[in-house]
Amino acid sequence: MKLEEDSMADIESSFEFSSSLTSSSLPPPRTRIFKIIVIGDSGVGKTCLTYRFCAGKFPDRTEATIGVDFREKIIEIDGEKIKVQLWDTAGQERFRKSMVQHYYRNVHAVVFVYDVTNAVSFRSLPSWIEECRQHALGQEVPRILVGNKCDLRHAAQVSTDVAQQFADAHSMPLFETSAKNPYGNDDGSRNDSDHVEAIFMTVAHKLKSQKPLILSQPPCGLGDTVTLRRQDEEERGSWGCGCWRS
Amino acid sequence: MKKSRSVGASSSLNGLGKQDGESRRKRKMAEITQALSVSPADVPALRRMAISEGGLLTDEIRRQVWPRLLNVSVDNIPEQLETVDRDNNKDFNQVLLDVQRSLRRFPPGMPDEQREGLQEELTDIILRVLVKNPQLHYYQGYHDIVVTFLLVLGERLATALVEKLSTHHLRDFMDPTMDNTKHILNYLMPIIERVNPEVYDFMQQAEVGTIFALSWLITWFGHVLSDFRHVVRLYDFFLACHPLMPIYFAAVIVLHREEEVLDCECDMAMMHHLLSRIPQDLPYETLISRAGDLFVQFPPSELARERSQQTAVSTFKDFELASTQQRPDTVLRQRRMEQQKRTMEAQRSTVAVVQSTGRRFMRLAVMGLTVALGAAALAVVNSALEWAPKLDLLFP
Ligand SMILES: Nc1nc2c(ncn2[C@@H]2O[C@H](COP(=O)(O)OP(=O)(O)O)[C@@H](O)[C@H]2O)c(=O)[nH]1
Ligand SMILES: [Mg+2]
């Protein structure tokens, strides 16, 4: 399923910037972009999860995310290459009000993350949901709930039952996983599939199935309104003036 | 997350010829020693040293000069640091989380035990300053600044300097909200626009925003640079300058990467990605003098006026306060400023104009900034008397 991956940070060379914006006469085949924002309290493992998906491994070290970090990966679904962009956000509340807004624009899906070993992070979820609401993300935008750090079962403070009830109440699917050991084996061995990858792939499938209706916002988008556009409008509209080829 | 550490990569940070560099270094050391030995210390000279090529050279010198730049009187720091009540502290959890994740800030070869001890001290410094100053609010990234002070100065001195810095240079970042931080970020694009409209237009078109520079600004680049020597060099510079200098430096970095930016896909995500990852081999000395140059050409007040932006009021106020209160030569400066004012009020004569512009020009020349100062800036310096207050802020 996985064609390419970018492991962010140091591997800048894996990004190939299209340098022939003007020279090609035929419009290049577009790669669709699914933009997913990842939110939740500080320390729940947002950076690790997004890194796990894009780089295929658990980072040796993470640092506090200041503002917004961006990671991406090209996937393939039914023969179509799709670029999945993950926006990894700062968890500290003060960053959210004035800083993170910009990144809610054109978001196609939302991943809420809590830490199963930290009840506070679970209790914060309503305020994260509220934040989404304030950014005028409509109900059509797929949302999922991820309980992270399941490798620390012994220290769990949030039971699956409680989390499932919450997810049901908000019509979201719940996934419990671990960015550290997404294979579900105690030794971390890789004879099973990567659960974290499966989660993000599920979101991507969901988004793909929504075609031809792709949610997006007006390109010059200072307004907060969300509009549903048809795919062909989308093609002309909102992904900037450049083109991306993979 | 950036794992590449270019430790020991470059032996000569300044790219000077070895001999030439060595003798200049010696001369600079002597000048710094001289400026420190007079009583009161020659702070303007120290400021100059901190800005000019190579900065303050060694951590040993920094331990003596940084307190002077912040006007912290070392003798008045209590021997015994206050103990910290971690359990009843609202910020403790967040601070702990960030400090635990700050491994990259410590020298790579440091034994775990020593690093863990320093991390404890780091947490304590932060909490101590926050408890003593309830008007200050912790932000993620503050720890990146404090760790630099800790590593250079040790816990006791670092506590005193960080407290001063937090109530002055960092004050805006520590408001209850980040609105003022956002206002400061709003200076970035106007600076870029003045220097390179093409880059500006392209970035605007991509709608990249300014959050890519957020961590640069609020950590003084401590969060994004891997080589500690580069970090302290920049801190020399910023400590000696106006609190808004980091935003000028941010602009200079973007401008330095003009080609990459223009080659980038005109898309928010791609450009954010490109810009937020700083190349580790930047020509720091050149960029520093260029930032100083831009500050002189496009002072904050001018950018604020023309863009009719809300300025970061507290920054200005605090810094003015600081620079008037702190200078040992306050009285002299006041007298001089009053004189200037009087001269202006009295329909200043040509002679007076020539005299004061001449003095400012001299001052810039002394700063070593003229090396990088473009003709345009010189012209402005030579004609604009109204600059006096701004230059006084930059080089009190
Ligand atoms: N045991 C365990 N630790 C994790 C997992 N995911 C993240 N962590 C740790 O939790 C801490 C915070 O992770 P980070 O991704 O930086 O959190 P963020 O603030 O949400 O981005 C780090 O020390 C990670 O090593 C996980 O699945 N299992
Ligand atoms: Mg993070």
XYZ file of C-alpha atoms and ligand atoms in Angstrom:
671
model
C 0.000 0.000 0.000
C 2.764 2.314 0.906
C 4.686 3.723 -1.974
C 6.796 6.420 -0.524
C 7.354 7.833 2.793
C 8.945 10.882 4.087
C 10.550 10.785 7.414
C 10.506 14.536 7.841
C 13.189 16.523 9.561
C 16.575 15.647 8.204
C 15.435 13.883 5.109
C 14.653 16.959 3.178
C 16.141 15.503 0.063
C 13.230 13.131 -0.184
C 11.097 16.101 -1.021
C 11.281 16.818 -4.664
C 10.114 20.221 -5.529
C 8.574 20.595 -8.907
C 10.804 22.933 -10.803
C 8.981 22.908 -14.085
C 5.917 24.848 -13.143
C 5.856 26.763 -16.345
C 7.676 24.579 -18.800
C 5.332 21.641 -19.223
C 2.609 22.070 -21.757
C 0.363 19.227 -20.694
C -1.199 19.578 -17.318
C 0.500 16.985 -15.149
C -1.601 14.351 -13.425
C -2.637 15.779 -10.107
C -2.021 14.093 -6.865
C -4.906 14.640 -4.576
C -4.110 15.944 -1.154
C -5.829 14.913 2.025
C -5.153 17.324 4.771
C -5.556 15.999 8.284
C -5.083 17.951 11.486
C -4.021 16.160 14.653
C -5.036 17.699 17.957
C -5.097 16.868 21.639
C -3.363 17.740 24.900
C 0.345 18.237 25.153
C 2.230 14.985 25.631
C -0.411 12.560 24.400
C 1.827 11.511 21.523
C 0.645 13.511 18.507
C 4.145 14.026 17.256
C 5.015 10.364 17.729
C 1.878 9.183 15.946
C 2.361 11.403 12.944
C 6.008 10.505 12.812
C 5.163 6.829 13.056
C 2.808 7.095 10.098
C 5.096 9.162 7.892
C 8.471 7.688 8.802
C 7.393 4.194 9.772
C 9.050 4.241 13.160
C 8.872 5.579 16.677
C 11.097 8.665 17.021
C 14.084 8.299 19.349
C 13.219 11.594 20.915
C 10.535 14.129 20.435
C 10.564 17.715 21.453
C 7.765 20.028 22.403
C 5.944 21.065 19.252
C 5.965 24.822 18.983
C 3.224 26.092 16.722
C 2.577 23.625 13.946
C 4.677 20.936 12.338
C 3.979 19.436 9.010
C 4.566 15.895 7.813
C 3.400 14.052 4.744
C 3.321 10.721 3.039
C 2.235 9.500 -0.353
C -0.087 6.549 -0.211
C -1.922 4.594 -2.852
C -5.554 3.619 -2.725
C -7.150 1.699 -5.606
C -4.329 2.701 -7.880
C -4.610 6.360 -7.066
C -1.688 8.126 -5.478
C -2.764 10.390 -2.692
C -0.745 12.754 -0.643
C -1.642 12.668 3.014
C -0.619 15.816 4.847
C -0.559 15.695 8.591
C -0.558 18.879 10.599
C 0.876 18.196 14.010
C -0.101 20.949 16.394
C 1.111 22.306 19.709
C -0.937 21.062 22.628
C -0.493 23.977 24.970
C -3.642 25.958 25.114
C -2.078 29.392 24.634
C -0.910 28.485 21.143
C -4.338 27.599 19.935
C -6.288 30.804 20.013
C -4.175 33.056 17.870
C -1.714 30.677 16.315
C -3.256 27.491 15.064
C -6.360 28.902 13.338
C -4.555 29.311 10.068
C -4.074 25.566 9.864
C -7.702 24.663 10.189
C -8.295 26.003 6.739
C -9.059 23.398 4.123
C -8.825 20.592 6.634
C -10.372 17.364 5.372
C -10.300 15.332 8.542
C -9.538 15.661 12.236
C -7.741 13.220 14.496
C -8.349 13.735 18.214
C -5.734 12.117 20.397
C -5.753 11.359 24.101
C -3.366 9.360 26.226
C -4.913 6.239 27.761
C -2.593 6.622 30.756
C -3.681 10.191 31.378
C -7.288 10.785 32.360
C -6.867 14.541 32.121
C -6.081 14.271 28.436
C -9.321 12.345 27.970
C -11.325 14.891 29.927
C -9.963 17.638 27.678
C -11.558 16.127 24.598
C -14.766 18.167 24.798
C -12.766 21.363 24.638
C -10.891 20.094 21.592
C -14.165 19.227 19.950
C -15.386 22.677 20.814
C -12.306 24.199 19.258
C -13.094 22.391 16.031
C -16.607 23.663 16.170
C -15.344 27.191 16.591
C -13.286 26.801 13.485
C -16.491 26.044 11.683
C -15.564 22.553 10.655
C -18.789 20.986 9.582
C -20.149 17.620 10.587
C -19.149 16.262 7.182
C -15.497 16.445 8.120
C -14.533 12.961 9.262
C -13.234 12.805 12.803
C -11.683 9.967 14.633
C -10.643 9.438 18.200
C -7.316 7.851 19.004
C -6.334 6.598 22.452
C -2.555 6.405 22.394
C 0.090 4.671 24.544
C -1.739 1.365 24.768
C 1.618 -0.320 25.260
C 1.385 1.003 28.828
C -1.678 -1.087 29.616
C -0.748 -1.481 33.265
C -0.911 2.289 33.704
C -4.162 2.846 31.823
C -6.518 5.381 33.374
C -9.107 5.491 30.625
C -11.040 2.311 29.989
C -12.047 1.249 26.527
C -15.704 1.248 27.573
C -15.693 4.828 28.686
C -13.796 5.936 25.621
C -16.162 4.010 23.363
C -19.186 5.662 24.940
C -17.648 9.038 24.401
C -16.785 8.236 20.812
C -20.311 6.967 20.151
C -21.814 10.067 21.662
C -19.817 12.136 19.226
C -20.259 9.778 16.286
C -16.597 9.084 15.914
C -14.820 5.789 15.495
C -12.444 4.978 18.329
C -9.001 3.479 17.865
C -6.752 2.445 20.668
C -3.152 2.122 19.685
C 0.443 2.834 20.501
C 2.839 4.951 18.505
C 5.598 3.084 20.261
C 4.430 -0.422 19.548
C 1.656 -0.372 16.980
C 1.926 -4.079 16.214
C 0.364 -5.144 19.437
C 3.191 -7.503 20.290
C 4.900 -7.041 23.582
C 8.314 -7.335 22.028
C 7.482 -4.779 19.359
C 8.268 -7.316 16.681
C 6.881 -6.687 13.282
C 4.908 -9.710 12.293
C 1.615 -7.981 12.415
C 0.443 -4.948 10.537
C 1.162 -1.470 11.770
C -1.943 -0.307 13.553
C -1.084 3.376 13.369
C -0.729 3.143 9.646
C -4.041 1.336 9.422
C -5.723 4.148 11.337
C -4.546 6.874 9.029
C -5.304 4.695 6.025
C -8.836 4.289 7.290
C -9.217 8.037 7.339
C -7.795 8.259 3.841
C -10.200 5.615 2.572
C -13.064 7.442 4.149
C -11.994 10.662 2.456
C -11.584 8.961 -0.860
C -15.023 7.446 -0.595
C -16.468 10.908 -0.100
C -15.532 11.754 -3.647
C -16.740 13.586 -5.600
C -17.646 15.785 -2.715
C -14.467 17.002 -1.158
C -14.718 19.400 1.615
C -12.808 22.516 1.212
C -12.830 26.176 1.983
C -12.582 29.115 -0.343
C -9.032 29.506 -1.619
C -8.583 33.031 -0.431
C -10.157 31.752 2.732
C -10.070 34.472 5.285
C -13.673 33.746 5.981
C -14.589 31.028 8.366
C -17.339 29.487 6.339
C -17.022 26.017 5.021
C -18.376 25.204 1.636
C -18.918 21.950 -0.099
C -17.530 21.977 -3.552
C -17.618 19.507 -6.287
C -14.415 17.809 -7.187
C -14.037 19.645 -10.497
C -14.272 22.986 -8.757
C -11.812 21.736 -6.276
C -9.432 20.955 -9.107
C -9.361 24.533 -10.195
C -9.661 25.991 -6.804
C -7.892 25.673 -3.647
C -4.532 24.005 -3.757
C -2.421 26.970 -4.607
C -0.939 28.088 -7.815
C 1.674 25.431 -8.185
C 1.353 21.865 -9.129
C 2.644 18.777 -7.516
C 3.823 15.718 -9.236
C 5.016 12.642 -7.577
C 12.846 16.000 16.137
C 15.765 17.236 14.186
C 18.321 14.632 14.813
C 21.201 15.954 12.833
C 23.713 17.560 15.089
C 26.613 19.166 13.428
C 28.799 19.132 16.461
C 32.396 19.879 15.756
C 31.595 20.372 12.137
C 33.136 23.758 11.643
C 36.277 24.675 13.471
C 36.195 28.300 12.501
C 32.767 29.774 12.864
C 33.693 33.014 11.269
C 35.449 31.756 8.230
C 38.305 34.121 8.855
C 41.806 33.405 7.771
C 43.356 31.574 10.668
C 46.087 34.040 11.587
C 44.013 37.056 10.922
C 41.199 35.549 12.930
C 43.451 34.690 15.819
C 44.874 38.160 16.156
C 41.473 39.770 15.853
C 40.188 37.457 18.503
C 43.010 38.381 20.830
C 42.404 42.050 20.260
C 38.722 41.633 20.930
C 39.389 39.737 24.142
C 41.601 42.572 25.291
C 38.950 45.122 24.467
C 36.330 43.201 26.389
C 38.614 42.848 29.385
C 39.230 46.569 29.231
C 35.532 47.391 29.046
C 34.880 45.150 32.031
C 37.704 46.513 34.112
C 36.587 50.123 34.245
C 34.114 51.155 36.868
C 31.325 51.286 36.023
C 31.805 48.835 33.198
C 31.682 50.247 29.716
C 28.360 48.730 28.741
C 28.088 50.377 25.323
C 31.451 48.884 24.425
C 30.321 45.469 25.658
C 27.188 45.778 23.607
C 29.316 46.491 20.590
C 31.461 43.463 21.254
C 28.411 41.267 21.603
C 27.101 42.395 18.240
C 30.273 42.540 16.206
C 31.911 39.613 14.506
C 32.301 36.536 16.653
C 30.215 37.935 19.499
C 31.493 37.343 22.992
C 33.805 34.517 21.976
C 33.734 32.288 25.055
C 31.285 31.181 27.712
C 33.637 32.502 30.335
C 33.309 35.978 28.869
C 29.579 35.499 28.522
C 29.304 34.809 32.226
C 30.741 38.244 32.863
C 29.137 40.202 30.070
C 25.592 38.863 29.817
C 24.720 40.183 33.293
C 26.008 43.594 32.229
C 23.960 43.558 29.060
C 20.858 42.865 31.109
C 21.992 45.162 33.880
C 21.808 42.466 36.492
C 24.055 43.239 39.393
C 25.817 39.996 40.177
C 26.610 41.026 43.727
C 22.965 41.301 44.628
C 21.991 37.777 43.679
C 21.223 35.808 46.803
C 23.601 32.927 47.462
C 20.763 30.658 48.426
C 18.164 30.023 45.753
C 14.575 29.778 46.862
C 13.233 26.257 47.039
C 10.446 25.413 44.665
C 7.147 23.872 45.651
C 6.531 21.703 42.646
C 3.403 20.019 43.900
C 1.269 23.100 44.080
C 2.389 24.637 40.870
C -0.022 25.087 38.013
C 2.717 25.017 35.396
C 4.657 22.090 36.768
C 3.181 19.391 34.546
C 3.696 21.271 31.325
C 7.188 22.371 32.304
C 8.144 18.851 33.282
C 6.850 17.450 30.033
C 8.821 19.950 27.983
C 11.994 19.671 30.043
C 11.917 15.897 29.816
C 11.710 16.192 26.059
C 14.591 18.670 25.834
C 17.401 16.120 25.518
C 18.671 17.648 22.323
C 19.590 20.851 24.079
C 22.330 19.193 26.103
C 25.802 18.442 24.819
C 25.742 15.055 23.084
C 28.501 13.468 25.133
C 27.132 14.476 28.521
C 26.590 11.582 30.954
C 22.914 10.893 31.672
C 23.305 11.590 35.344
C 24.744 15.034 34.776
C 22.085 15.838 32.206
C 19.321 14.744 34.526
C 20.729 16.982 37.239
C 20.682 19.913 34.850
C 17.136 19.104 33.806
C 16.103 19.304 37.456
C 17.772 22.691 37.719
C 16.109 23.781 34.505
C 12.689 22.930 35.889
C 13.465 24.753 39.113
C 14.655 27.917 37.407
C 11.528 28.079 35.295
C 9.158 27.483 38.184
C 11.024 29.891 40.450
C 10.745 32.729 37.945
C 7.085 31.971 37.276
C 6.164 31.838 40.947
C 7.911 35.107 41.648
C 6.243 36.793 38.690
C 2.631 35.705 38.540
C 2.019 38.050 35.630
C 4.243 35.819 33.482
C 2.812 32.756 31.772
C 4.791 29.755 30.708
C 4.908 28.916 27.020
C 6.338 25.866 25.306
C 9.701 27.058 24.042
C 10.517 29.122 27.121
C 12.463 26.107 28.317
C 14.608 26.298 25.175
C 15.694 29.784 26.178
C 16.246 28.972 29.826
C 18.372 25.929 29.065
C 20.802 28.112 27.141
C 21.254 30.377 30.126
C 21.602 27.416 32.435
C 24.304 25.798 30.327
C 26.298 29.000 30.031
C 25.806 30.520 33.464
C 24.867 27.834 35.952
C 21.689 27.794 38.003
C 22.217 30.780 40.262
C 23.212 33.334 37.657
C 20.790 31.895 35.124
C 17.878 32.384 37.517
C 18.633 36.073 37.899
C 19.181 36.710 34.207
C 16.220 34.703 33.045
C 14.008 36.628 35.411
C 15.210 39.910 34.000
C 14.904 38.699 30.452
C 11.404 37.395 31.081
C 10.187 40.718 32.358
C 11.741 42.538 29.421
C 12.682 40.896 26.138
C 10.350 37.940 26.532
C 7.581 39.826 28.238
C 5.235 39.795 25.261
C 5.519 36.066 24.770
C 4.512 35.520 28.379
C 1.193 37.306 28.314
C -1.893 35.266 29.123
C -2.538 34.997 25.388
C -0.222 35.012 22.421
C -1.820 38.026 20.806
C 1.227 40.191 21.307
C 3.456 37.442 19.982
C 1.320 37.422 16.901
C 1.713 41.159 16.537
C 5.446 40.760 16.652
C 5.284 38.051 14.008
C 3.363 40.552 11.929
C 6.561 42.535 11.491
C 8.103 39.721 9.515
C 6.395 40.114 6.170
C 6.735 43.903 5.959
C 10.480 43.585 6.431
C 10.652 40.958 3.709
C 8.527 43.120 1.472
C 10.884 46.079 1.775
C 13.905 44.056 0.829
C 12.557 41.622 -1.705
C 9.045 42.222 -3.022
C 9.240 39.141 -5.210
C 9.805 36.809 -2.295
C 7.127 38.657 -0.384
C 4.567 38.280 -3.172
C 5.337 34.624 -3.607
C 4.955 33.923 0.083
C 1.732 35.873 0.211
C 0.406 33.949 -2.726
C 1.208 30.681 -1.019
C -0.535 31.980 2.107
C 2.228 30.469 4.125
C 1.527 32.610 7.170
C 4.205 33.280 9.766
C 3.913 30.367 12.143
C 6.986 28.795 10.605
C 8.927 31.529 12.390
C 7.103 31.231 15.702
C 9.580 28.882 17.330
C 12.469 30.991 16.033
C 11.072 34.062 17.659
C 9.990 32.751 21.024
C 13.061 30.584 21.594
C 15.552 32.986 20.066
C 16.337 30.150 17.659
C 17.325 27.865 20.520
C 14.691 25.347 19.454
C 15.835 25.001 15.873
C 19.617 25.291 15.853
C 21.558 22.161 16.711
C 24.955 23.685 17.292
C 25.103 25.278 20.702
C 27.857 27.656 19.571
C 25.506 29.185 17.041
C 22.819 29.552 19.661
C 25.015 31.430 22.133
C 26.412 33.597 19.363
C 22.890 34.667 18.517
C 22.089 35.226 22.163
C 25.066 37.612 22.408
C 23.528 39.542 19.567
C 19.967 39.548 20.835
C 20.935 40.422 24.395
C 22.725 43.476 23.092
C 19.866 44.628 20.896
C 16.290 45.736 20.815
C 13.792 43.002 21.742
C 12.468 42.964 18.206
C 15.817 42.052 16.700
C 14.962 38.317 16.511
C 12.196 39.107 14.039
C 14.661 40.993 11.849
C 16.951 38.022 12.035
C 14.083 35.759 11.025
C 13.454 37.968 8.004
C 17.112 37.850 7.097
C 17.070 34.056 7.127
C 14.090 33.934 4.804
C 15.705 36.469 2.506
C 18.929 34.534 2.546
C 16.988 31.541 1.216
C 15.417 33.546 -1.583
C 16.196 31.018 -4.288
C 14.854 28.053 -2.391
C 11.711 29.961 -1.568
C 11.098 30.994 -5.161
C 11.760 27.443 -6.325
C 9.334 26.017 -3.833
C 5.882 24.971 -4.832
C 3.564 27.893 -4.230
C 1.620 26.076 -1.582
C 1.151 26.712 2.087
C 2.189 23.267 3.240
C 5.263 22.981 1.072
C 6.465 26.424 1.920
C 5.801 26.033 5.616
C 7.780 22.828 5.485
C 10.663 24.415 3.618
C 10.904 27.486 5.788
C 10.440 25.886 9.164
C 13.494 23.728 8.640
C 16.493 25.982 9.057
C 19.689 25.029 7.257
C 22.325 24.421 9.899
C 25.180 25.970 7.948
C 23.956 29.543 7.764
C 26.575 32.307 7.498
C 25.689 33.651 10.912
C 28.052 36.605 11.020
C 26.857 37.923 7.690
C 23.248 37.438 8.651
C 23.746 39.161 11.973
C 25.169 42.270 10.405
C 22.454 42.229 7.797
C 19.807 42.051 10.496
C 21.384 45.036 12.210
C 21.414 46.811 8.896
C 17.730 46.142 8.297
C 16.866 47.292 11.771
C 18.503 50.610 11.041
C 16.915 50.929 7.618
C 13.431 49.861 8.644
C 13.065 50.490 12.352
C 10.046 48.912 14.034
C 8.280 52.194 14.563
C 8.356 52.847 10.847
C 7.039 49.410 9.960
C 4.350 49.747 12.558
C 3.366 53.181 11.376
C 3.109 52.350 7.730
C 1.354 49.071 8.170
C -0.799 50.673 10.819
C -0.214 47.616 12.845
C -0.832 47.288 16.445
C 2.600 47.306 17.911
C 3.748 45.212 20.740
C 3.308 48.009 23.160
C 4.711 46.381 26.210
C 7.946 45.539 24.449
C 8.620 49.113 23.617
C 7.644 50.465 26.943
C 9.603 47.932 28.865
C 12.649 48.282 26.815
C 12.675 52.015 26.994
C 12.224 51.754 30.691
C 15.005 49.273 30.897
C 17.418 51.248 28.870
C 16.843 54.444 30.775
C 16.945 52.872 34.186
C 19.855 50.663 33.581
C 22.532 52.653 31.950
C 25.172 53.902 34.303
C 25.379 56.829 31.959
C 21.685 57.560 32.188
C 22.255 61.028 33.435
C 24.604 61.870 30.660
C 22.248 60.504 28.082
C 19.334 62.371 29.509
C 21.230 65.558 29.421
C 22.246 64.906 25.868
C 18.721 64.073 24.839
C 17.359 67.142 26.502
C 19.941 69.135 24.689
C 18.906 67.574 21.433
C 15.294 68.291 22.142
C 16.011 71.846 22.997
C 18.019 72.261 19.863
C 15.215 70.906 17.786
C 12.629 73.011 19.459
C 14.683 76.055 18.817
C 14.515 75.599 15.070
C 17.785 73.814 15.045
C 20.616 75.375 13.193
C 22.441 73.649 10.401
C 25.404 73.250 12.633
C 23.434 71.307 15.182
C 22.078 68.964 12.559
C 25.473 68.265 11.184
C 26.826 67.642 14.635
C 24.223 65.161 15.707
C 24.053 63.232 12.472
C 27.800 63.122 12.537
C 27.720 61.597 15.973
C 25.215 58.965 14.965
C 27.172 58.143 11.908
C 30.214 57.724 14.085
C 28.343 55.467 16.382
C 27.268 53.217 13.540
C 30.779 53.162 12.219
C 32.050 52.114 15.580
C 29.478 49.365 15.740
C 31.049 47.798 12.732
C 27.663 47.850 11.173
C 28.725 50.103 8.365
C 30.540 47.167 6.883
C 27.191 45.829 5.913
C 25.298 49.043 5.810
C 24.007 49.747 2.347
C 24.256 53.108 0.664
C 20.576 53.651 1.165
C 20.848 53.232 4.874
C 23.787 55.561 5.055
C 21.825 58.186 3.220
C 19.035 57.835 5.703
C 21.358 57.944 8.631
C 22.878 61.091 7.290
C 19.630 62.874 6.827
C 17.150 61.700 9.389
C 17.491 63.409 12.670
C 14.311 61.816 13.926
C 16.147 58.588 14.231
C 17.863 59.538 17.369
C 15.479 57.759 19.727
C 15.516 54.544 17.736
C 19.232 54.400 17.498
C 19.410 55.079 21.154
C 17.285 52.049 21.689
C 19.456 49.918 19.545
C 22.749 51.212 20.805
C 22.111 52.972 24.049
N 4.994 4.400 25.987
C 4.637 5.243 25.022
N 5.085 6.496 25.019
C 4.709 7.322 24.021
C 3.852 6.895 22.981
N 3.638 7.935 22.147
C 4.365 8.976 22.657
N 5.002 8.595 23.772
C 5.864 9.451 24.620
O 5.074 10.510 25.122
C 5.818 11.710 25.170
C 5.114 12.793 24.383
O 5.048 12.434 23.018
P 4.854 13.543 21.884
O 4.643 12.823 20.608
O 5.960 14.521 21.937
O 3.499 14.220 22.393
P 2.724 15.495 21.776
O 2.980 16.634 22.712
O 1.283 15.108 21.763
O 3.257 15.724 20.409
C 7.194 11.386 24.599
O 8.060 11.192 25.668
C 6.974 10.100 23.837
O 8.124 9.305 23.825
C 3.378 5.543 23.021
O 2.642 5.077 22.175
N 3.807 4.775 24.054
Mg 4.101 17.401 19.629
